[in-house]
Amino acid sequence: MEFARKVGASVINGLSYLGSLATLAGRAAFAAFIGPFLGRPVRFQSAVAQAMEVGVRALPILSLITFFIGLILALQSAYELKRFGALNYVASAVAISMSRELGPLITAIVVIGRSGSAFAAEIGTMKVSEEIDALETMAIDPVHFLVTPKFIAMVLMLPCLTIWANSMGILGGSLFGVLQADFTWIRYIHASLEALFLRDVVTGLIKSVMFGVVITAVGCLEGLSTSGGAEQVGRSTTRAVVVSIFLVILVDLVFTTMFFFLGAH
Amino acid sequence: MPGIADPTRPSVSLDGPMISLRDVRVSYSGREILHGITFDVQRGETLVILGGSGSGKSTLLRTLVGLEKPTSGEVWIAGNNFSAISEAERDDIRKKIGMSFQGGALFGSMTVGENVALPLREHTKLEDSTIDIMVRLKLDQVGLSGYEQYVPSQLSGGMKKRAAVARALAMDPEMLFFDEPSAGLDPIIAAGIDQLILDLKQAFRMTIIVVTHELASAFLIADRMVLINKGDVMAMGTIKEMQNSTHPRVRQFMDRVPEPAVAQELDYLQMLTEQQPRQGSPSPGKSR
C-alpha cells in the first residue's frame, strides 16, 4: 500500500514536471514564432549571442568527439564485417548510424554539457539574486526576456551542429577506411553519400530539433525553479544535466520507434 | 469577509490612498506568513515597514509589488485591485512602480548604463540618444555620474544599491519600494542611502515604502511606520506615536530589548558560572 502510494506520487510528480516543461516550451515557442506578429519583437541580439555560445563555440569539442565516434564506429563495424569479407560496407555503416542516431544524440549530449547546464546556472543565479523578481517588477516577462532567445538559438543551432557532427563522424570513419580498408578518400565519401538517403538525414534533424526544445526547457525550468542560495544553483545545474540526458534519450526512443514503423511502409 | 477593519472599498479619487491592503493573507506551501494585514498608504507618504527577521515584512513587500499572490484579501494600488485585474493591466501598474531589491538585483551581464536603460528600452519607443541622456540623468540623481560603463561586479555594495535605485527611477515611477536599503552597508554608506531616499522624497513627492529593521534609518525617513510581528500589524503610527507607545512588544522593539528566550539563556550562563541552580529549572550542574 505504502509502495503503491509512493509509485503514484512519483508518477504524478513526473507528469506535472512534464506539464511544466511543455508549458515553458510552449510559452517560449509562442514568443518566438507568434509574438513578433503581435508587435512583441524577439530580442534578436540576445538570440544571436546565444546562438554563438550554443552553436559556434561548441564546434571544436563537438568536431573532436564526433570524429572519434566515427572512427570508433568504423573500427567496431569492421570487426564484424571483416568476417564476411564485407569491409567495403564500413562506409555505409558509419554514415547511416551517424546520421540516424549518433550524430543527433552525441550533439545533444555535448550541448547539454555545455549549454543546458549553463542555462540552469545562469537563470538559477539570477533567481537567487532576485534578478528574475526585478524583471517581473519592471513588467518584463522573464520567459520572453531570457528563455525565448535561448529557445531560438537552440532550435536553430542544434540541427546545424548535427549536420556538422554527421560530417565529422563520416570523416572519422574515412580515416579507418583509407588506412585499413583499401578506400581512397574520394571513394569513401562517395560510398557514404550513396548509402545515405535524404530520409536518414532528415529523421536525424527532426530529432535534433526536438532535443533542442527539451534541453532548453529543462535547463531554463531548473534555473527558474531554483530557490534558496548558491548551493541550490549547483543542484539545479546537476539536475538539468541528468534530466536532460534522460529526456533526450526518451525522446530519441519515441522518435526512433516512430520512424521505424513509418519507414516500414 | 471576516476581520476587515475598514470594509469600505478604497477610494479611487486622486486624493485617496495610493496603496490599500484589505485583510491580506499570504501562505507559502500551506504555512500562513501574513495573517490578515490591513492598512493604507497615502499619496506622497513615506511609510516604513519595521519588523524583526522572519516577521513577514519582506513577504509583505513582495505582495505589494505583486511578486506574491495573496491567498485571500485585496491589494489596491492606484485604485486597482491588483489580484483581480489582467496580466496586461498589472504590467501597466508595475510600470508606475520602482523597486530596489536588497542586493540590488542588477543584471550582471549588463553594464550599469544598460541596467538603467533596460525598462526604457523595453517599454518606450525612445531613441537611443534620448535613453542615453535619461540614463545619465538618473545616475546623476543617485550620485553615480560617469559609471555607465561599469559592470555591477566592479561596484561596491553601496554603489550597487544606488545603481539599483537609478534603475527603479528609470520609468519615473509614482511609487518607490525599498527592501532593506541599508542591509550590509557600513553606517556612513547607509546614511548616504537614507539621505538619497530623503532627497527623492523631497524632489518628487513620490509614495515611498521602505522595509527595514534599522531603527535609526526608520526614524530619519518615515512619515509613518508599521510594525509587523509574526505576520500581523502590531502597531502603526507616526514616529511620535510609535516612540510613545506603551504596547510591550512595540516598546521591546523600540528599546532594542532581546527576546525573553535569549535572556533565559543568559541566566543559564550565569547559573553555570555561579553554580546556583534556580528553582524549577533544570541545571546542567546537577550531576556534579
Coordinates of C-alpha atoms in Angstrom, one line a residue:
Chain A
M1 CA 0.0 0.0 0.0
E2 CA 2.8 2.3 1.0
F3 CA 4.7 1.3 -2.1
A4 CA 1.7 1.9 -4.4
R5 CA 1.3 5.4 -2.8
K6 CA 4.9 6.2 -3.5
V7 CA 4.7 5.0 -7.1
G8 CA 1.6 7.0 -7.6
A9 CA 3.2 10.1 -6.1
S10 CA 6.2 9.9 -8.3
V11 CA 4.1 9.3 -11.4
I12 CA 2.1 12.4 -10.6
N13 CA 5.3 14.4 -9.9
G14 CA 6.8 13.2 -13.2
L15 CA 3.7 14.2 -15.1
S16 CA 3.4 17.6 -13.5
Y17 CA 7.1 18.2 -14.3
L18 CA 6.5 17.2 -17.9
G19 CA 3.5 19.6 -17.9
S20 CA 5.7 22.5 -16.6
L21 CA 8.2 21.7 -19.3
A22 CA 5.6 21.7 -22.0
T23 CA 4.1 25.0 -20.7
L24 CA 7.5 26.7 -20.6
A25 CA 8.5 25.4 -24.1
G26 CA 5.1 26.4 -25.4
R27 CA 5.4 30.0 -24.0
A28 CA 8.9 30.3 -25.5
A29 CA 7.7 29.0 -28.8
F30 CA 4.8 31.4 -28.8
A31 CA 7.0 34.3 -28.0
A32 CA 9.5 33.2 -30.7
F33 CA 7.2 32.5 -33.6
I34 CA 3.9 34.3 -33.0
G35 CA 4.9 37.1 -30.7
P36 CA 6.7 39.1 -33.4
F37 CA 3.4 39.3 -35.4
L38 CA 1.6 40.7 -32.3
G39 CA 4.1 43.5 -32.0
R40 CA 6.4 41.9 -29.4
P41 CA 9.7 41.6 -31.2
V42 CA 12.2 39.0 -30.2
R43 CA 15.5 40.2 -28.6
F44 CA 17.4 39.4 -31.8
Q45 CA 20.8 40.4 -30.5
S46 CA 20.5 38.2 -27.5
A47 CA 19.4 35.3 -29.7
V48 CA 22.4 35.8 -31.9
A49 CA 24.7 35.9 -28.8
Q50 CA 23.1 32.7 -27.6
A51 CA 23.5 31.0 -31.0
M52 CA 27.2 32.0 -30.9
E53 CA 27.5 30.4 -27.5
V54 CA 25.4 27.3 -28.1
G55 CA 26.5 26.7 -31.7
V56 CA 29.7 28.2 -32.9
R57 CA 31.7 27.8 -29.7
A58 CA 30.7 24.1 -29.4
L59 CA 32.3 23.3 -32.8
P60 CA 35.8 22.5 -31.7
I61 CA 34.9 20.0 -29.0
L62 CA 32.0 18.6 -31.0
S63 CA 34.2 18.1 -34.0
L64 CA 36.8 16.2 -32.0
I65 CA 34.2 14.0 -30.2
T66 CA 32.3 13.1 -33.3
F67 CA 35.5 12.4 -35.3
F68 CA 36.5 9.9 -32.7
I69 CA 33.0 8.4 -32.6
G70 CA 33.1 8.0 -36.4
L71 CA 36.5 6.3 -36.0
I72 CA 35.2 4.0 -33.2
L73 CA 32.1 3.1 -35.2
A74 CA 34.3 2.1 -38.2
L75 CA 36.5 0.0 -36.1
Q76 CA 33.6 -1.7 -34.4
S77 CA 31.7 -2.5 -37.5
A78 CA 34.8 -3.6 -39.4
Y79 CA 35.4 -6.1 -36.6
E80 CA 32.2 -7.9 -37.6
L81 CA 32.2 -7.1 -41.3
K82 CA 35.7 -8.5 -41.9
R83 CA 34.4 -12.0 -41.1
F84 CA 32.1 -11.8 -44.0
G85 CA 34.6 -10.1 -46.3
A86 CA 32.3 -7.1 -46.5
L87 CA 34.8 -4.5 -45.3
N88 CA 33.7 -2.1 -48.0
Y89 CA 30.3 -1.7 -46.2
V90 CA 32.1 0.2 -43.4
A91 CA 31.4 3.5 -45.1
S92 CA 27.6 2.9 -45.2
A93 CA 27.5 1.5 -41.7
V94 CA 29.2 4.6 -40.3
A95 CA 27.2 7.1 -42.5
I96 CA 23.9 5.6 -41.6
S97 CA 24.4 5.1 -37.9
M98 CA 25.9 8.6 -37.5
S99 CA 23.1 10.4 -39.4
R100 CA 20.2 8.5 -38.0
E101 CA 21.3 8.1 -34.4
L102 CA 24.7 9.0 -33.1
G103 CA 25.1 12.4 -34.7
P104 CA 22.0 13.9 -33.2
L105 CA 22.5 12.1 -29.9
I106 CA 26.2 13.0 -29.3
T107 CA 25.5 16.5 -30.4
A108 CA 22.6 16.7 -27.9
I109 CA 24.8 15.4 -25.1
V110 CA 27.7 17.8 -25.8
V111 CA 25.2 20.7 -25.9
I112 CA 23.6 19.5 -22.6
G113 CA 27.0 19.6 -21.0
R114 CA 27.9 23.0 -22.4
S115 CA 24.7 24.9 -22.7
G116 CA 21.9 23.1 -20.8
S117 CA 23.9 23.3 -17.7
A118 CA 24.9 26.9 -18.4
F119 CA 21.2 27.9 -18.8
A120 CA 20.3 26.4 -15.5
A121 CA 23.3 28.0 -13.8
E122 CA 22.7 31.4 -15.3
I123 CA 19.0 31.6 -14.7
G124 CA 19.4 29.9 -11.3
T125 CA 21.9 32.6 -10.2
M126 CA 19.6 35.3 -11.5
K127 CA 16.7 33.7 -9.5
V128 CA 18.7 33.6 -6.3
S129 CA 20.0 37.2 -6.6
E130 CA 16.4 38.4 -7.2
E131 CA 17.1 39.4 -10.8
I132 CA 14.1 37.4 -12.0
D133 CA 12.0 39.2 -9.5
A134 CA 13.4 42.5 -10.7
L135 CA 12.4 41.7 -14.2
E136 CA 8.9 41.0 -13.1
T137 CA 8.6 44.2 -11.1
M138 CA 9.8 46.0 -14.2
A139 CA 6.9 44.4 -16.1
I140 CA 9.3 42.4 -18.2
D141 CA 8.3 38.8 -18.8
P142 CA 11.3 36.6 -17.7
V143 CA 10.3 33.9 -20.2
H144 CA 10.2 36.3 -23.1
F145 CA 13.3 38.1 -21.9
L146 CA 15.5 35.1 -21.0
V147 CA 14.1 31.8 -22.4
T148 CA 13.0 32.8 -25.8
P149 CA 16.4 33.9 -27.2
K150 CA 17.8 30.6 -25.8
F151 CA 15.0 28.7 -27.4
I152 CA 15.5 30.2 -30.8
A153 CA 19.3 29.7 -30.6
M154 CA 18.9 26.0 -29.6
V155 CA 16.2 25.1 -32.1
L156 CA 18.3 26.7 -34.9
M157 CA 21.7 25.6 -33.9
L158 CA 21.2 22.0 -32.9
P159 CA 20.3 20.8 -36.4
C160 CA 23.3 22.8 -37.8
L161 CA 25.6 21.2 -35.2
T162 CA 24.1 17.8 -36.0
I163 CA 24.9 18.2 -39.7
W164 CA 28.4 19.2 -38.8
A165 CA 28.6 16.2 -36.4
N166 CA 27.5 13.8 -39.1
S167 CA 30.2 15.1 -41.4
M168 CA 32.9 14.9 -38.8
G169 CA 31.8 11.3 -38.0
I170 CA 32.0 10.3 -41.6
L171 CA 35.4 11.9 -41.8
G172 CA 36.5 9.9 -38.7
G173 CA 35.2 6.7 -40.3
S174 CA 37.1 7.5 -43.5
L175 CA 40.4 7.6 -41.7
F176 CA 39.9 3.9 -40.9
G177 CA 38.5 3.3 -44.4
V178 CA 41.6 4.8 -46.1
L179 CA 44.2 3.3 -43.8
Q180 CA 42.7 -0.2 -43.4
A181 CA 40.1 -1.0 -46.0
D182 CA 41.6 0.0 -49.3
F183 CA 39.4 3.0 -49.8
T184 CA 40.6 6.3 -51.2
W185 CA 39.2 9.4 -49.6
I186 CA 37.1 10.2 -52.6
R187 CA 35.7 6.7 -52.8
Y188 CA 34.9 6.6 -49.1
I189 CA 33.0 9.8 -49.3
H190 CA 31.2 8.6 -52.4
A191 CA 30.3 5.3 -50.7
S192 CA 29.0 7.2 -47.7
L193 CA 26.8 9.5 -49.8
E194 CA 25.5 6.7 -51.8
A195 CA 24.5 4.8 -48.7
L196 CA 22.6 7.7 -47.3
F197 CA 19.0 8.6 -48.1
L198 CA 17.7 12.0 -47.5
R199 CA 15.3 10.4 -45.1
D200 CA 18.2 9.3 -42.9
V201 CA 19.5 12.8 -42.5
V202 CA 16.1 14.4 -42.1
T203 CA 14.9 12.0 -39.3
G204 CA 18.1 12.9 -37.5
L205 CA 17.5 16.6 -37.9
I206 CA 13.9 16.3 -36.7
K207 CA 15.2 14.5 -33.6
S208 CA 17.8 17.2 -33.1
V209 CA 15.1 20.0 -33.1
M210 CA 13.1 18.0 -30.5
F211 CA 16.3 17.6 -28.5
G212 CA 16.9 21.4 -28.7
V213 CA 13.4 22.0 -27.3
V214 CA 13.9 19.5 -24.5
I215 CA 17.4 20.9 -23.5
T216 CA 16.2 24.5 -23.4
A217 CA 13.0 23.7 -21.5
V218 CA 14.8 21.6 -18.8
G219 CA 17.7 23.9 -18.4
C220 CA 15.5 27.0 -18.1
L221 CA 12.9 25.3 -15.9
E222 CA 15.5 24.1 -13.5
G223 CA 17.0 27.6 -13.4
L224 CA 13.6 29.2 -12.8
S225 CA 12.7 26.8 -10.1
T226 CA 15.8 27.4 -8.1
S227 CA 15.1 28.7 -4.6
G228 CA 17.4 29.4 -1.7
G229 CA 21.1 30.0 -2.1
A230 CA 24.2 29.3 -4.1
E231 CA 24.2 25.6 -3.3
Q232 CA 20.8 25.3 -4.9
V233 CA 22.2 26.7 -8.1
G234 CA 24.7 23.8 -8.2
R235 CA 21.9 21.3 -7.5
S236 CA 19.7 22.8 -10.3
T237 CA 22.6 22.6 -12.7
T238 CA 23.2 18.9 -11.9
R239 CA 19.5 18.2 -12.2
A240 CA 19.3 20.0 -15.5
V241 CA 22.1 17.8 -17.0
V242 CA 20.7 14.5 -15.6
V243 CA 17.1 15.2 -16.5
S244 CA 18.1 16.5 -20.0
I245 CA 20.1 13.4 -20.8
F246 CA 17.3 11.1 -19.6
L247 CA 14.6 13.0 -21.6
V248 CA 16.7 13.3 -24.7
I249 CA 17.2 9.5 -24.7
L250 CA 13.5 9.1 -24.0
V251 CA 12.5 11.4 -26.9
D252 CA 15.1 9.6 -29.1
L253 CA 13.4 6.3 -28.3
V254 CA 10.0 7.6 -29.1
F255 CA 11.1 9.1 -32.4
T256 CA 13.2 6.2 -33.5
T257 CA 10.3 3.8 -32.8
M258 CA 8.0 6.1 -34.8
F259 CA 10.4 6.4 -37.7
F260 CA 10.9 2.6 -37.7
F261 CA 7.2 2.0 -38.1
L262 CA 6.7 4.8 -40.6
G263 CA 9.7 3.6 -42.6
A264 CA 8.4 0.1 -42.7
H265 CA 5.6 1.0 -45.1
Chain B
M1 CA -15.1 38.7 4.6
P2 CA -14.2 38.4 8.2
G3 CA -11.7 40.5 10.0
I4 CA -11.8 43.6 7.8
A5 CA -11.0 46.7 9.7
D6 CA -12.4 49.0 7.1
P7 CA -14.9 47.3 4.8
T8 CA -15.4 50.3 2.5
R9 CA -13.9 50.0 -0.9
P10 CA -10.8 52.2 -1.0
S11 CA -11.4 55.4 -2.8
V12 CA -10.3 55.7 -6.4
S13 CA -10.1 59.5 -6.4
L14 CA -6.8 61.3 -6.7
D15 CA -6.5 62.1 -3.0
G16 CA -7.4 58.6 -2.0
P17 CA -4.8 56.3 -0.7
M18 CA -2.1 55.2 -3.2
I19 CA -2.0 51.7 -1.7
S20 CA -4.6 49.9 0.3
L21 CA -4.3 46.4 1.9
R22 CA -7.5 44.7 3.0
D23 CA -7.1 41.7 5.2
V24 CA -4.3 40.3 3.1
R25 CA -3.2 36.8 3.9
V26 CA -0.2 35.1 2.2
S27 CA 0.8 31.4 2.6
Y28 CA 3.9 29.5 1.5
S29 CA 3.2 25.8 0.9
G30 CA 0.4 25.7 3.4
R31 CA 2.0 27.8 6.1
E32 CA 0.5 31.2 6.6
I33 CA 3.0 34.0 6.7
L34 CA 0.8 37.1 6.8
H35 CA -2.4 36.8 8.8
G36 CA -4.7 39.5 7.5
I37 CA -2.9 42.7 7.0
T38 CA -4.9 45.9 6.6
F39 CA -3.5 49.4 6.2
D40 CA -3.5 52.4 3.7
V41 CA -0.6 54.3 2.3
Q42 CA -1.4 57.9 1.3
R43 CA 0.0 59.6 -1.8
G44 CA 3.4 61.2 -1.3
E45 CA 3.8 59.5 2.0
T46 CA 6.9 57.6 3.2
L47 CA 5.9 54.5 5.1
V48 CA 8.5 52.4 6.8
I49 CA 7.6 48.8 7.4
L50 CA 9.5 47.6 10.5
G51 CA 9.8 44.1 11.8
G52 CA 12.2 41.5 13.0
S53 CA 13.7 38.8 11.0
G54 CA 11.0 36.3 9.9
S55 CA 8.2 38.7 10.8
G56 CA 6.9 38.6 7.3
K57 CA 7.8 42.2 6.3
S58 CA 9.7 41.1 3.2
T59 CA 6.8 38.9 2.2
L60 CA 4.5 41.9 2.7
L61 CA 6.7 44.0 0.3
R62 CA 6.7 41.2 -2.2
T63 CA 3.0 41.0 -2.0
L64 CA 2.7 44.8 -2.5
V65 CA 4.7 44.7 -5.8
G66 CA 2.8 41.6 -7.0
L67 CA 5.6 39.0 -6.6
E68 CA 3.5 37.0 -4.2
K69 CA -0.2 36.4 -4.7
P70 CA -2.4 36.8 -1.5
T71 CA -4.3 33.7 -0.6
S72 CA -7.2 36.0 0.4
G73 CA -7.8 39.7 0.8
E74 CA -7.1 42.5 -1.6
V75 CA -4.2 44.7 -2.6
W76 CA -5.3 48.0 -4.1
I77 CA -2.7 50.0 -5.9
A78 CA -3.6 53.4 -7.5
G79 CA -7.3 52.4 -7.5
N80 CA -6.9 49.0 -9.0
N81 CA -7.4 45.7 -7.2
F82 CA -4.1 44.1 -8.0
S83 CA -5.2 40.5 -7.8
A84 CA -8.4 40.9 -9.8
I85 CA -7.0 42.6 -13.0
S86 CA -5.5 41.1 -16.1
E87 CA -1.8 40.5 -16.5
A88 CA -1.6 43.4 -19.0
E89 CA -3.2 45.8 -16.6
R90 CA -0.9 44.5 -13.8
D91 CA 2.1 45.3 -16.1
D92 CA 0.7 48.8 -16.6
I93 CA 0.7 49.4 -12.9
R94 CA 4.1 47.8 -12.5
K95 CA 5.5 50.5 -14.8
K96 CA 4.5 53.0 -12.2
I97 CA 6.4 51.1 -9.5
G98 CA 10.1 51.3 -8.9
M99 CA 11.6 48.6 -6.7
S100 CA 15.1 48.5 -5.2
F101 CA 16.0 45.0 -4.1
Q102 CA 18.1 44.1 -1.1
G103 CA 21.2 43.0 -3.0
G104 CA 20.5 45.5 -5.9
A105 CA 19.5 42.7 -8.3
L106 CA 21.4 44.4 -11.1
F107 CA 21.8 42.2 -14.2
G108 CA 25.4 41.0 -14.0
S109 CA 25.7 40.6 -17.7
M110 CA 24.9 44.2 -18.5
T111 CA 26.7 47.5 -17.7
V112 CA 25.2 49.9 -15.1
G113 CA 24.0 52.1 -18.0
E114 CA 22.3 49.2 -19.7
N115 CA 20.7 48.2 -16.5
V116 CA 19.1 51.6 -16.1
A117 CA 18.2 51.7 -19.7
L118 CA 16.5 48.3 -19.7
P119 CA 13.0 49.4 -18.7
L120 CA 13.1 52.3 -21.0
R121 CA 14.2 50.1 -24.0
E122 CA 11.5 47.5 -23.1
H123 CA 8.6 49.9 -22.5
T124 CA 9.2 53.0 -24.5
K125 CA 9.9 53.8 -28.1
L126 CA 12.5 56.4 -27.3
E127 CA 15.6 57.0 -29.4
D128 CA 18.9 55.6 -28.2
S129 CA 20.3 59.0 -27.8
T130 CA 17.3 60.1 -25.6
I131 CA 17.7 57.0 -23.5
D132 CA 21.4 57.7 -23.0
I133 CA 20.6 61.2 -21.7
M134 CA 17.9 59.8 -19.4
V135 CA 20.3 57.2 -18.1
R136 CA 22.9 59.8 -17.3
L137 CA 20.2 61.9 -15.6
K138 CA 19.1 59.0 -13.4
L139 CA 22.7 58.1 -12.5
D140 CA 23.3 61.8 -11.6
Q141 CA 20.3 61.7 -9.3
V142 CA 21.8 58.9 -7.3
G143 CA 25.3 60.2 -7.3
L144 CA 26.8 57.8 -9.8
S145 CA 27.7 60.1 -12.6
G146 CA 30.1 58.5 -15.1
Y147 CA 29.6 54.9 -14.0
E148 CA 27.6 54.0 -17.1
Q149 CA 30.2 51.6 -18.5
Y150 CA 31.0 49.8 -15.2
V151 CA 29.6 46.3 -14.7
P152 CA 27.9 45.6 -11.4
S153 CA 30.7 43.4 -10.2
Q154 CA 33.0 46.4 -10.3
L155 CA 30.8 48.4 -7.9
S156 CA 30.8 48.4 -4.1
G157 CA 27.8 47.4 -2.1
G158 CA 26.6 51.0 -1.6
M159 CA 27.1 51.9 -5.3
K160 CA 25.2 48.8 -6.4
K161 CA 22.2 50.0 -4.2
R162 CA 22.4 53.4 -5.8
A163 CA 22.5 52.0 -9.3
A164 CA 19.5 49.8 -8.4
V165 CA 17.7 53.0 -7.3
A166 CA 18.6 54.7 -10.5
R167 CA 17.1 51.7 -12.4
A168 CA 14.0 51.9 -10.2
L169 CA 13.7 55.6 -11.1
A170 CA 14.1 55.0 -14.8
M171 CA 10.4 55.0 -15.6
D172 CA 9.7 58.0 -13.4
P173 CA 7.6 55.8 -11.0
E174 CA 4.8 57.1 -8.7
M175 CA 5.7 54.6 -6.1
L176 CA 9.2 53.5 -4.9
F177 CA 9.8 50.4 -2.9
F178 CA 13.0 49.6 -0.9
D179 CA 13.8 46.2 0.5
E180 CA 16.3 46.6 3.4
P181 CA 18.1 49.6 1.8
S182 CA 20.9 49.7 4.4
A183 CA 21.4 46.0 4.9
G184 CA 25.1 45.0 4.7
L185 CA 26.3 48.6 4.4
D186 CA 28.6 50.4 6.7
P187 CA 27.0 53.3 8.8
I188 CA 28.3 56.1 6.6
I189 CA 27.2 54.5 3.3
A190 CA 23.9 53.5 4.9
A191 CA 23.4 57.1 6.0
G192 CA 24.1 58.1 2.4
I193 CA 21.3 55.8 1.2
D194 CA 18.9 57.3 3.8
Q195 CA 19.8 60.8 2.6
L196 CA 19.2 59.7 -1.0
I197 CA 15.7 58.5 0.0
L198 CA 15.0 61.8 1.7
D199 CA 16.2 63.7 -1.3
L200 CA 13.9 61.7 -3.6
K201 CA 11.0 62.2 -1.3
Q202 CA 11.5 66.0 -1.3
A203 CA 12.3 66.3 -5.0
F204 CA 9.5 64.1 -6.5
R205 CA 6.8 63.7 -3.8
M206 CA 6.8 60.0 -4.5
T207 CA 5.0 57.4 -2.4
I208 CA 7.9 55.6 -0.8
I209 CA 7.7 52.3 1.1
V210 CA 10.8 51.1 2.9
V211 CA 11.2 47.7 4.6
T212 CA 13.9 47.8 7.2
H213 CA 14.9 46.8 10.7
E214 CA 17.2 49.7 11.2
L215 CA 15.5 51.9 13.7
A216 CA 17.8 54.9 13.2
S217 CA 17.1 54.9 9.5
A218 CA 13.4 54.4 10.0
F219 CA 13.1 57.4 12.4
L220 CA 15.0 59.6 9.9
I221 CA 13.0 58.9 6.7
A222 CA 9.5 57.8 7.9
D223 CA 6.3 59.8 7.9
R224 CA 4.6 56.8 9.4
M225 CA 5.6 53.4 10.5
V226 CA 4.0 50.0 10.5
L227 CA 5.4 47.4 12.9
I228 CA 5.0 43.8 11.7
N229 CA 5.2 41.0 14.2
K230 CA 4.7 37.3 13.3
G231 CA 2.6 38.2 10.2
D232 CA 0.3 40.7 11.9
V233 CA 0.3 44.5 12.1
M234 CA 1.2 45.1 15.7
A235 CA 1.3 48.9 15.6
M236 CA 1.0 51.7 13.2
G237 CA 1.5 55.4 13.5
T238 CA 3.8 58.4 13.2
I239 CA 7.2 58.4 14.7
K240 CA 5.9 60.2 17.8
E241 CA 3.1 57.7 18.3
M242 CA 5.5 54.8 18.0
Q243 CA 8.0 56.3 20.3
N244 CA 5.3 57.0 22.9
S245 CA 3.7 53.6 22.5
T246 CA 3.0 51.6 25.7
H247 CA 2.5 48.3 23.9
P248 CA 5.1 46.0 25.5
R249 CA 6.1 44.4 22.2
V250 CA 6.5 47.8 20.5
R251 CA 8.5 49.0 23.4
Q252 CA 10.7 46.0 23.2
F253 CA 11.4 46.7 19.5
M254 CA 11.9 50.4 20.0
D255 CA 14.2 49.9 23.1
R256 CA 16.0 47.0 21.5
V257 CA 15.3 44.6 24.3
P258 CA 16.3 41.0 23.5
E259 CA 13.7 38.2 23.3
P260 CA 12.9 36.6 26.7
A261 CA 14.3 33.3 25.4
V262 CA 17.7 34.9 24.9
A263 CA 17.5 36.4 28.4
Q264 CA 16.9 33.0 29.8
E265 CA 19.9 31.6 28.1
L266 CA 22.0 34.4 29.7
D267 CA 20.5 33.3 33.1
Y268 CA 21.7 29.8 32.3
L269 CA 25.2 31.0 31.7
Q270 CA 25.1 32.9 34.9
M271 CA 23.8 29.7 36.7
L272 CA 26.7 27.7 35.3
T273 CA 29.3 30.2 36.4
E274 CA 27.8 30.8 39.8
Q275 CA 26.9 27.1 40.5
Q276 CA 23.5 28.2 41.9
P277 CA 20.7 26.3 40.1
R278 CA 17.5 28.2 40.3
Q279 CA 14.3 26.5 41.4
G280 CA 12.2 24.8 38.8
S281 CA 14.7 25.0 36.0
P282 CA 16.9 22.0 35.1
S283 CA 20.5 22.6 35.8
P284 CA 23.4 21.1 33.9
G285 CA 25.4 21.3 37.1
K286 CA 23.2 18.8 39.0
S287 CA 25.2 15.7 38.1
R288 CA 28.3 17.1 39.7

